[in-house]
Amino acid sequence: MRYLITFSYDGSKYQGYQKQPSMNTIQDEIEKVLFKLAHEKCVSIHASGRTDAGVHAFNQKAHFDLDENINLDKLKHSINSMLPSDIYVKKVELVKDEFHARFDVKRKEYIYKINIGEYNPIEKNYVYQLNRSLNINNIKEALLYLKGTHDFKSFTKSNNEKEDYIRTIFKADMMLENNQIIFSFIGTGFLRYQIRNMVGTLLEIGLEVRKPKDIKEILEAKDRRCAGKIAPSCGLYLKDVYYE
Amino acid sequence: MRYLITFSYDGSKYQGYQKQPSMNTIQDEIEKVLFKLAHEKCVSIHASGRTDAGVHAFNQKAHFDLDENINLDKLKHSINSMLPSDIYVKKVELVKDEFHARFDVKRKEYIYKINIGEYNPIEKNYVYQLNRSLNINNIKEALLYLKGTHDFKSFTKSNNEKEDYIRTIFKADMMLENNQIIFSFIGTGFLRYQIRNMVGTLLEIGLEVRKPKDIKEILEAKDRRCAGKIAPSCGLYLKDVYYE
């Protein structure tokens, strides 16, 4: 049986989502629980994608296979009872055997939170604190240049591998509410560090160090060195993953 | 010179506000910083009152004396640069030598947050998660009985000391918004565990284990055993402290 889980996590204490040797990751925590549930058989989970150290998720998705057909509510309850309190399974579904939580992704939504008001210790791991005033109109104009289908090589980790850097962004918005800026991005998928590099660049535009139109040139350059500084991971949330 | 500071903190990792031998407290952290600022002279701080382990503060107040007359903005900046990221000084003021942050308190405001929606790992240390449905009208009725001047002995830690348990509550309200219940209490002062014991009792009323009018009997009994279970510390916030 193939199961699909929807889960949220506080990424503050983890070295990211994806399993790595001798690292503390979210995937490790879930697989440890499934190992117990599957009577000490290793169960691999396949998520919609990884998130980096310190990044949070509201609705991450992953699939895994179990021999048994377990009642879904019972399974959800069992997993949660064994998970640490910073990871929570919101939903368990049965899916077709061909379903794949990564390959079948149609759209992903991320949000990025910035606090431009007074520092709040309670939110220290959950927003990027910026004590500067921003030109919001310039940021909004810059967001328009990010929308659409582009080669986003300038906004990802530089490497030499031949990779496809073309992605489509359907939504690139920002909201300002109670001194919090919330960026929201929906796209076919995002490259590694893409959102954080885009946000870092947008903030430089907000600080008037760069102009909104610079986004066009940065995209054309296909060179990471042309974009702005990466924004910290604590402000980033994987909000939703959409399938057919 | 006597200085008054307004500060916020995330109480999650502390054994409460007040200094205790070999414990990790908020007072210790601030006094460590002042020791350095006062050229290795011990500086005692006097807060409006203590908060227990895991309790947070938006606007705690404390005073301390320094020989030097330091520019207030500079002092705020210096203290914050040395404090851990879960404590933050929002304001530094000069006050009269007779001012006392505890004895001069006129009113205090606390809030208590409960999440009755889906569990959110990001808020695990900042709300009390309750997976039950509540009779909100009954809670609102019960709140009326808490308002006013009463002997609150039933809602504090039982002890044998002769103490004055009479306090006045000016405001005892609740709001329900996006599946979060926020209790708000303003009073002349609160006894140890009083808010958490009142909230625990109010929740039992919301669960219809008790009736709203039971509050009257509990107050009259002056016996801790008559009130409900204490609510966890993570939902409690010292919101404001008012002086003349």
Coordinates of N, CA and C in Angstrom, one line a residue, chain A residues 4-213:
Chain A
L4 N 0.3 8.6 1.4 CA 0.8 10.0 1.2 C 0.5 10.7 2.5
I5 N 1.6 11.3 3.1 CA 1.3 12.1 4.3 C 1.5 13.6 4.0
T6 N 0.7 14.4 4.7 CA 0.9 15.9 4.7 C 1.4 16.2 6.1
F7 N 2.5 16.9 6.2 CA 3.1 17.2 7.5 C 3.7 18.6 7.6
S8 N 3.7 19.1 8.9 CA 4.2 20.4 9.1 C 5.4 20.2 10.1
Y9 N 6.3 21.1 10.0 CA 7.5 21.1 10.9 C 8.1 22.4 11.2
D10 N 8.7 22.5 12.4 CA 9.5 23.6 12.8 C 10.9 23.2 12.5
G11 N 11.5 23.8 11.5 CA 12.8 23.4 11.0 C 14.0 23.9 11.9
S12 N 13.7 24.7 12.9 CA 14.8 25.3 13.7 C 15.9 24.4 14.1
K13 N 15.5 23.2 14.6 CA 16.6 22.4 15.2 C 17.1 21.3 14.3
Y14 N 16.7 21.4 13.0 CA 17.1 20.3 12.1 C 18.1 20.8 11.0
Q15 N 18.9 19.9 10.6 CA 19.9 20.2 9.5 C 19.2 20.0 8.1
G16 N 17.9 20.4 8.1 CA 17.2 20.3 6.9 C 16.3 19.1 6.8
Y17 N 15.5 19.0 5.7 CA 14.6 17.9 5.6 C 15.4 16.6 5.3
Q18 N 16.3 16.6 4.4 CA 16.8 15.4 3.8 C 17.9 14.7 4.6
K19 N 17.7 13.4 4.7 CA 18.6 12.5 5.3 C 20.1 12.7 4.9
Q20 N 21.0 12.8 5.9 CA 22.4 12.9 5.6 C 23.1 12.2 6.6
P21 N 24.3 11.7 6.3 CA 25.1 10.9 7.3 C 25.3 11.7 8.5
S22 N 25.1 11.1 9.7 CA 25.3 11.7 11.0 C 24.7 13.1 11.2
M23 N 23.6 13.4 10.5 CA 22.9 14.7 10.7 C 21.5 14.4 11.2
N24 N 21.0 15.4 11.9 CA 19.7 15.4 12.5 C 18.8 16.0 11.5
T25 N 18.0 15.2 10.8 CA 17.1 15.7 9.8 C 15.6 15.2 10.0
I26 N 14.7 15.9 9.3 CA 13.3 15.6 9.5 C 13.0 14.2 8.9
Q27 N 13.6 13.9 7.8 CA 13.4 12.6 7.1 C 13.8 11.5 8.1
D28 N 14.9 11.7 8.8 CA 15.4 10.7 9.7 C 14.4 10.4 10.8
E29 N 13.8 11.5 11.3 CA 12.8 11.3 12.4 C 11.6 10.5 12.0
I30 N 11.1 10.8 10.8 CA 9.9 10.1 10.3 C 10.3 8.7 10.0
E31 N 11.4 8.5 9.3 CA 11.8 7.1 9.0 C 12.0 6.2 10.2
K32 N 12.5 6.9 11.3 CA 12.7 6.1 12.6 C 11.4 5.6 13.1
V33 N 10.3 6.5 13.0 CA 9.0 6.1 13.4 C 8.4 5.0 12.5
L34 N 8.6 5.1 11.2 CA 8.0 4.1 10.3 C 8.7 2.8 10.5
F35 N 10.0 2.8 10.8 CA 10.8 1.6 11.1 C 10.1 0.8 12.2
K36 N 9.7 1.5 13.2 CA 9.0 0.9 14.4 C 7.6 0.3 13.9
L37 N 6.9 1.2 13.2 CA 5.5 0.8 12.8 C 5.5 -0.4 11.8
A38 N 6.6 -0.5 11.1 CA 6.7 -1.6 10.1 C 7.5 -2.8 10.7
H39 N 7.4 -2.9 12.0 CA 8.0 -4.0 12.7 C 9.5 -4.2 12.4
E40 N 10.2 -3.1 12.6 CA 11.6 -3.0 12.4 C 12.1 -3.4 11.0
K41 N 11.3 -2.9 10.0 CA 11.7 -3.0 8.6 C 12.0 -1.6 8.2
C42 N 13.0 -1.4 7.4 CA 13.3 0.0 6.9 C 12.3 0.4 5.9
V43 N 11.7 1.6 6.1 CA 10.8 2.2 5.2 C 11.4 3.6 4.7
S44 N 11.5 3.7 3.4 CA 12.0 5.0 2.8 C 10.9 5.9 2.5
I45 N 11.0 7.2 2.9 CA 10.0 8.1 2.5 C 10.5 9.0 1.4
H46 N 9.6 9.4 0.5 CA 9.9 10.2 -0.7 C 9.1 11.5 -0.6
A47 N 9.8 12.6 -0.3 CA 9.1 13.9 -0.1 C 9.0 14.6 -1.4
S48 N 8.2 15.7 -1.4 CA 8.0 16.5 -2.6 C 9.3 17.2 -3.0
G49 N 10.2 17.3 -2.0 CA 11.5 18.0 -2.2 C 12.1 18.2 -0.9
R50 N 13.4 18.6 -0.9 CA 14.0 18.9 0.4 C 13.7 20.4 0.8
T51 N 13.9 20.6 2.1 CA 14.0 22.0 2.6 C 15.3 22.1 3.3
D52 N 15.9 23.3 3.3 CA 17.2 23.5 4.0 C 17.1 23.6 5.5
A53 N 18.3 23.6 6.1 CA 18.4 23.7 7.6 C 17.6 25.0 8.0
G54 N 16.8 24.9 9.0 CA 16.1 26.1 9.5 C 14.8 26.5 8.8
V55 N 14.6 25.8 7.7 CA 13.4 26.2 6.9 C 12.2 25.4 7.5
H56 N 11.0 26.0 7.5 CA 9.8 25.4 8.1 C 8.9 24.9 7.0
A57 N 7.9 24.1 7.4 CA 6.9 23.6 6.5 C 5.5 23.6 7.1
F58 N 4.5 24.1 6.4 CA 3.1 24.0 6.8 C 2.5 22.7 6.2
N59 N 2.8 22.4 5.0 CA 2.2 21.3 4.3 C 3.2 20.6 3.4
Q60 N 4.2 20.0 3.9 CA 5.1 19.2 3.2 C 4.4 17.9 2.9
K61 N 4.8 17.2 1.8 CA 4.1 16.0 1.4 C 5.2 14.9 1.2
A62 N 4.9 13.7 1.5 CA 5.8 12.6 1.2 C 5.0 11.3 1.1
H63 N 5.5 10.3 0.3 CA 4.9 9.0 0.2 C 5.8 7.9 0.7
F64 N 5.2 6.8 1.1 CA 6.0 5.6 1.5 C 5.1 4.4 1.4
D65 N 5.7 3.3 1.4 CA 4.9 2.0 1.2 C 5.0 1.2 2.5
L66 N 3.8 0.6 2.8 CA 3.8 -0.3 3.9 C 3.0 -1.6 3.4
D67 N 3.4 -2.7 3.9 CA 2.7 -4.0 3.5 C 1.3 -4.0 4.0
E68 N 1.1 -3.5 5.2 CA -0.2 -3.6 5.8 C -1.2 -2.5 5.3
N69 N -2.4 -2.7 5.3 CA -3.4 -1.7 5.1 C -3.9 -1.3 6.5
I70 N -3.4 -0.1 6.9 CA -3.7 0.3 8.2 C -4.8 1.4 8.2
N71 N -5.7 1.4 9.1 CA -6.7 2.5 9.2 C -6.0 3.8 9.2
L72 N -6.5 4.8 8.4 CA -5.7 6.0 8.1 C -5.6 6.9 9.4
D73 N -6.7 7.0 10.1 CA -6.7 7.8 11.3 C -5.8 7.2 12.4
K74 N -5.9 5.9 12.4 CA -5.0 5.2 13.4 C -3.5 5.4 13.1
L75 N -3.2 5.3 11.8 CA -1.9 5.5 11.3 C -1.4 6.9 11.7
K76 N -2.2 7.9 11.4 CA -1.9 9.2 11.7 C -1.6 9.4 13.2
H77 N -2.4 8.8 14.0 CA -2.3 8.9 15.4 C -1.0 8.2 15.9
S78 N -0.8 7.0 15.3 CA 0.4 6.3 15.8 C 1.7 7.0 15.4
I79 N 1.8 7.6 14.2 CA 3.0 8.3 13.8 C 3.2 9.5 14.7
N80 N 2.1 10.3 14.9 CA 2.3 11.5 15.7 C 2.7 11.2 17.1
S81 N 2.2 10.1 17.7 CA 2.5 9.7 19.0 C 4.0 9.4 19.2
M82 N 4.7 9.1 18.1 CA 6.1 8.7 18.2 C 7.0 9.8 17.7
L83 N 6.5 10.8 17.0 CA 7.3 11.9 16.4 C 7.7 12.9 17.5
P84 N 8.8 13.6 17.4 CA 9.1 14.7 18.3 C 8.0 15.8 18.0
S85 N 7.9 16.7 19.0 CA 6.8 17.7 19.0 C 7.0 18.8 17.9
D86 N 8.1 18.8 17.3 CA 8.3 19.8 16.2 C 8.0 19.3 14.8
I87 N 7.5 18.1 14.7 CA 7.0 17.5 13.4 C 5.6 17.0 13.7
Y88 N 4.7 17.2 12.7 CA 3.3 16.8 13.0 C 2.7 16.4 11.7
V89 N 2.2 15.2 11.6 CA 1.4 14.7 10.5 C 0.0 15.1 10.5
K90 N -0.4 15.9 9.5 CA -1.8 16.5 9.5 C -2.8 15.5 8.8
K91 N -2.3 14.7 7.9 CA -3.2 13.9 7.1 C -2.5 12.7 6.5
V92 N -3.2 11.6 6.5 CA -2.6 10.4 5.8 C -3.6 9.9 4.8
E93 N -3.2 9.7 3.6 CA -4.1 9.2 2.5 C -3.5 8.0 1.9
L94 N -4.4 7.2 1.2 CA -3.9 6.1 0.4 C -3.8 6.7 -1.0
V95 N -2.7 6.3 -1.7 CA -2.6 6.8 -3.1 C -2.3 5.6 -4.0
K96 N -2.4 5.8 -5.3 CA -2.1 4.7 -6.3 C -0.6 4.3 -6.2
D97 N -0.3 3.1 -6.6 CA 1.1 2.6 -6.5 C 2.0 3.5 -7.4
E98 N 1.5 4.1 -8.5 CA 2.3 4.9 -9.4 C 2.6 6.3 -8.9
F99 N 1.8 6.7 -7.9 CA 2.0 8.1 -7.4 C 3.4 8.3 -6.8
H100 N 4.0 9.4 -7.2 CA 5.3 9.8 -6.6 C 5.2 11.2 -6.1
A101 N 5.5 11.4 -4.8 CA 5.4 12.7 -4.1 C 6.3 13.7 -4.7
R102 N 7.4 13.3 -5.3 CA 8.3 14.3 -5.9 C 8.0 14.5 -7.4
F103 N 8.0 13.4 -8.2 CA 7.8 13.5 -9.6 C 6.5 14.0 -10.1
D104 N 5.5 13.8 -9.2 CA 4.1 14.2 -9.6 C 3.7 15.6 -9.2
V105 N 4.7 16.4 -8.6 CA 4.3 17.7 -8.1 C 4.0 18.6 -9.3
K106 N 2.9 19.3 -9.2 CA 2.5 20.3 -10.3 C 2.9 21.7 -9.9
R107 N 2.6 22.0 -8.7 CA 3.0 23.4 -8.2 C 3.4 23.3 -6.7
K108 N 4.2 24.3 -6.4 CA 4.6 24.4 -5.0 C 4.5 25.9 -4.6
E109 N 4.1 26.0 -3.3 CA 4.0 27.4 -2.8 C 4.9 27.6 -1.6
Y110 N 5.6 28.7 -1.6 CA 6.5 29.0 -0.5 C 6.1 30.4 0.0
I111 N 6.2 30.6 1.3 CA 6.1 32.0 1.8 C 7.4 32.4 2.5
Y112 N 7.7 33.7 2.6 CA 8.9 34.1 3.3 C 8.4 35.3 4.2
K113 N 8.7 35.2 5.5 CA 8.3 36.2 6.4 C 9.4 37.1 6.9
I114 N 9.2 38.4 6.9 CA 10.1 39.4 7.3 C 9.5 40.3 8.3
N115 N 10.1 40.5 9.4 CA 9.6 41.5 10.4 C 10.3 42.8 10.3
I116 N 9.6 43.9 10.0 CA 10.3 45.2 9.9 C 9.9 46.0 11.1
G117 N 9.1 45.4 12.1 CA 8.8 46.2 13.3 C 9.8 45.8 14.4
E118 N 9.4 46.1 15.6 CA 10.3 45.8 16.7 C 10.6 44.3 16.8
Y119 N 11.9 44.0 17.2 CA 12.3 42.6 17.4 C 11.4 41.9 18.4
N120 N 11.0 40.7 18.1 CA 10.2 39.9 19.0 C 10.9 38.6 19.3
P121 N 11.4 38.4 20.5 CA 12.2 37.2 20.8 C 11.4 35.9 20.5
I122 N 10.1 35.9 20.7 CA 9.3 34.7 20.4 C 9.3 34.3 19.0
E123 N 9.6 35.2 18.1 CA 9.6 34.9 16.7 C 11.0 34.7 16.1
K124 N 12.0 34.7 17.0 CA 13.4 34.7 16.4 C 13.7 33.6 15.4
N125 N 13.1 32.5 15.5 CA 13.4 31.4 14.6 C 12.4 31.4 13.4
Y126 N 11.4 32.3 13.4 CA 10.3 32.2 12.5 C 10.1 33.3 11.5
V127 N 10.9 34.4 11.7 CA 10.9 35.5 10.7 C 12.3 36.0 10.6
Y128 N 12.5 36.7 9.5 CA 13.8 37.4 9.3 C 13.6 38.8 9.8
Q129 N 14.4 39.2 10.8 CA 14.3 40.5 11.4 C 15.1 41.5 10.6
L130 N 14.4 42.5 10.1 CA 15.1 43.5 9.3 C 14.8 44.9 9.9
N131 N 15.9 45.5 10.4 CA 15.6 46.9 11.0 C 15.9 48.0 10.0
R132 N 15.3 47.9 8.9 CA 15.5 49.0 7.9 C 14.2 49.3 7.2
S133 N 14.1 50.5 6.7 CA 12.9 50.8 6.0 C 13.0 50.5 4.5
L134 N 12.0 50.0 3.9 CA 12.0 49.5 2.6 C 11.1 50.3 1.6
N135 N 11.5 50.4 0.4 CA 10.6 51.0 -0.6 C 9.8 49.9 -1.2
I136 N 8.6 49.8 -0.6 CA 7.7 48.7 -0.9 C 7.2 48.7 -2.4
N137 N 7.0 49.9 -3.0 CA 6.6 50.0 -4.4 C 7.7 49.4 -5.3
N138 N 8.9 49.7 -5.0 CA 10.0 49.1 -5.8 C 10.0 47.6 -5.7
I139 N 9.8 47.1 -4.6 CA 9.8 45.6 -4.4 C 8.6 45.0 -5.3
K140 N 7.5 45.7 -5.2 CA 6.3 45.2 -5.9 C 6.6 45.2 -7.4
E141 N 7.2 46.2 -7.9 CA 7.5 46.3 -9.3 C 8.5 45.2 -9.7
A142 N 9.5 45.0 -8.8 CA 10.5 43.9 -9.1 C 9.8 42.5 -9.2
L143 N 8.8 42.3 -8.3 CA 8.2 41.0 -8.3 C 7.6 40.7 -9.7
L144 N 7.1 41.7 -10.4 CA 6.5 41.5 -11.7 C 7.5 40.9 -12.7
Y145 N 8.8 41.3 -12.5 CA 9.8 40.7 -13.4 C 10.2 39.3 -13.1
L146 N 9.8 38.8 -11.9 CA 10.1 37.4 -11.6 C 9.1 36.5 -12.1
K147 N 7.9 37.0 -12.3 CA 6.8 36.2 -12.7 C 7.0 35.7 -14.1
G148 N 6.5 34.5 -14.4 CA 6.6 34.0 -15.8 C 7.7 32.9 -15.9
T149 N 8.0 32.5 -17.1 CA 9.0 31.4 -17.3 C 10.3 32.0 -17.6
H150 N 11.3 31.6 -16.8 CA 12.6 32.2 -17.0 C 13.7 31.1 -16.6
D151 N 14.9 31.5 -17.1 CA 16.1 30.7 -16.6 C 16.5 31.3 -15.3
F152 N 16.4 30.6 -14.2 CA 16.7 31.1 -12.9 C 18.1 30.8 -12.4
K153 N 19.0 30.5 -13.3 CA 20.4 30.1 -12.9 C 21.0 31.2 -12.0
S154 N 20.7 32.4 -12.2 CA 21.3 33.5 -11.3 C 20.9 33.4 -9.9
F155 N 19.8 32.7 -9.6 CA 19.2 32.6 -8.3 C 19.4 31.3 -7.6
T156 N 20.3 30.5 -8.1 CA 20.5 29.2 -7.5 C 22.0 29.0 -7.2
K157 N 22.3 28.0 -6.5 CA 23.7 27.6 -6.1 C 24.5 27.4 -7.4
S158 N 25.6 28.1 -7.5 CA 26.4 27.9 -8.7 C 27.0 26.5 -8.7
N159 N 26.8 25.8 -9.8 CA 27.6 24.5 -9.9 C 27.8 24.2 -11.4
N160 N 28.6 23.2 -11.6 CA 29.0 23.0 -13.0 C 28.1 22.0 -13.8
E161 N 27.3 21.3 -13.0 CA 26.5 20.3 -13.6 C 25.5 20.9 -14.7
K162 N 25.3 20.2 -15.7 CA 24.3 20.6 -16.7 C 23.0 20.3 -16.1
E163 N 22.2 21.4 -15.9 CA 20.9 21.3 -15.2 C 20.0 22.2 -15.9
D164 N 18.7 21.9 -15.8 CA 17.7 22.7 -16.4 C 17.3 23.8 -15.4
Y165 N 17.5 25.0 -15.7 CA 17.3 26.1 -14.7 C 16.0 26.8 -15.1
I166 N 15.2 26.3 -16.0 CA 14.0 27.0 -16.5 C 12.9 26.6 -15.5
R167 N 12.2 27.6 -15.0 CA 11.1 27.3 -14.1 C 10.0 28.4 -14.4
T168 N 8.8 28.1 -14.0 CA 7.7 29.1 -14.2 C 7.2 29.5 -12.9
I169 N 7.1 30.8 -12.7 CA 6.5 31.4 -11.4 C 5.2 31.9 -11.8
F170 N 4.1 31.4 -11.2 CA 2.7 31.8 -11.5 C 2.4 33.0 -10.6
K171 N 2.9 33.0 -9.4 CA 2.5 34.0 -8.4 C 3.7 34.5 -7.7
A172 N 3.9 35.8 -7.6 CA 5.0 36.4 -6.9 C 4.5 37.7 -6.3
D173 N 4.1 37.5 -5.0 CA 3.3 38.6 -4.4 C 4.0 39.0 -3.1
M174 N 3.6 40.2 -2.6 CA 4.0 40.5 -1.2 C 2.8 41.2 -0.5
M175 N 2.7 41.0 0.8 CA 1.7 41.6 1.6 C 2.5 42.3 2.8
L176 N 2.0 43.4 3.2 CA 2.6 44.1 4.4 C 1.4 44.2 5.4
E177 N 1.6 43.6 6.5 CA 0.6 43.6 7.6 C 1.2 43.6 8.9
N178 N 0.8 44.6 9.8 CA 1.4 44.7 11.1 C 2.9 44.6 11.1
N179 N 3.5 45.4 10.3 CA 5.0 45.4 10.2 C 5.6 44.1 9.8
Q180 N 4.8 43.2 9.2 CA 5.4 41.9 8.7 C 5.2 41.9 7.2
I181 N 6.3 41.6 6.5 CA 6.2 41.5 5.0 C 6.1 40.0 4.8
I182 N 5.1 39.6 4.0 CA 5.0 38.2 3.6 C 5.1 38.1 2.1
F183 N 6.2 37.4 1.6 CA 6.3 37.1 0.2 C 5.6 35.8 0.0
S184 N 5.0 35.7 -1.2 CA 4.3 34.4 -1.5 C 4.7 34.1 -3.0
F185 N 5.2 32.9 -3.2 CA 5.6 32.4 -4.5 C 4.9 31.1 -4.8
I186 N 4.3 31.0 -6.0 CA 3.8 29.7 -6.5 C 4.5 29.5 -7.8
G187 N 5.0 28.3 -8.0 CA 5.7 27.9 -9.2 C 5.7 26.5 -9.5
T188 N 6.2 26.1 -10.7 CA 6.2 24.7 -11.0 C 7.2 23.9 -10.1
G189 N 8.1 24.7 -9.5 CA 9.1 24.1 -8.7 C 10.2 25.2 -8.6
F190 N 11.0 25.0 -7.6 CA 12.0 26.0 -7.3 C 13.4 25.4 -7.2
L191 N 14.4 26.1 -7.7 CA 15.8 25.5 -7.6 C 16.3 25.7 -6.1
R192 N 17.4 25.1 -5.9 CA 18.0 25.2 -4.5 C 18.3 26.6 -4.2
Y193 N 17.9 27.1 -3.1 CA 18.2 28.5 -2.6 C 17.5 29.6 -3.5
Q194 N 16.7 29.1 -4.4 CA 16.1 30.1 -5.3 C 15.2 31.2 -4.6
I195 N 14.3 30.7 -3.7 CA 13.5 31.7 -3.0 C 14.3 32.6 -2.2
R196 N 15.2 32.0 -1.4 CA 16.0 32.9 -0.5 C 16.9 33.9 -1.3
N197 N 17.4 33.4 -2.4 CA 18.2 34.4 -3.2 C 17.3 35.4 -3.9
M198 N 16.1 35.1 -4.3 CA 15.2 36.1 -4.8 C 14.8 37.1 -3.7
V199 N 14.5 36.6 -2.5 CA 14.1 37.5 -1.5 C 15.3 38.4 -1.1
G200 N 16.4 37.8 -1.0 CA 17.6 38.7 -0.7 C 17.8 39.8 -1.7
T201 N 17.6 39.5 -3.0 CA 17.7 40.4 -4.1 C 16.6 41.5 -4.0
L202 N 15.4 41.0 -3.7 CA 14.2 41.9 -3.6 C 14.4 42.9 -2.4
L203 N 15.0 42.4 -1.4 CA 15.3 43.3 -0.2 C 16.3 44.4 -0.6
E204 N 17.3 44.0 -1.4 CA 18.3 45.0 -1.8 C 17.6 46.1 -2.7
I205 N 16.6 45.6 -3.5 CA 15.8 46.6 -4.3 C 15.0 47.4 -3.3
G206 N 14.4 46.9 -2.3 CA 13.6 47.6 -1.3 C 14.5 48.6 -0.6
L207 N 15.8 48.3 -0.4 CA 16.7 49.2 0.3 C 17.3 50.2 -0.7
E208 N 16.8 50.2 -2.0 CA 17.3 51.1 -3.0 C 18.8 51.0 -3.4
V209 N 19.3 49.8 -3.1 CA 20.7 49.5 -3.5 C 20.7 49.1 -5.0
R210 N 19.5 48.5 -5.3 CA 19.3 48.1 -6.7 C 18.0 48.6 -7.2
K211 N 17.8 48.6 -8.5 CA 16.5 49.0 -9.1 C 15.7 47.8 -9.5
P212 N 14.3 48.0 -9.5 CA 13.4 46.9 -9.8 C 13.8 46.3 -11.2
K213 N 14.2 47.1 -12.2 CA 14.5 46.5 -13.5 C 15.8 45.7 -13.5

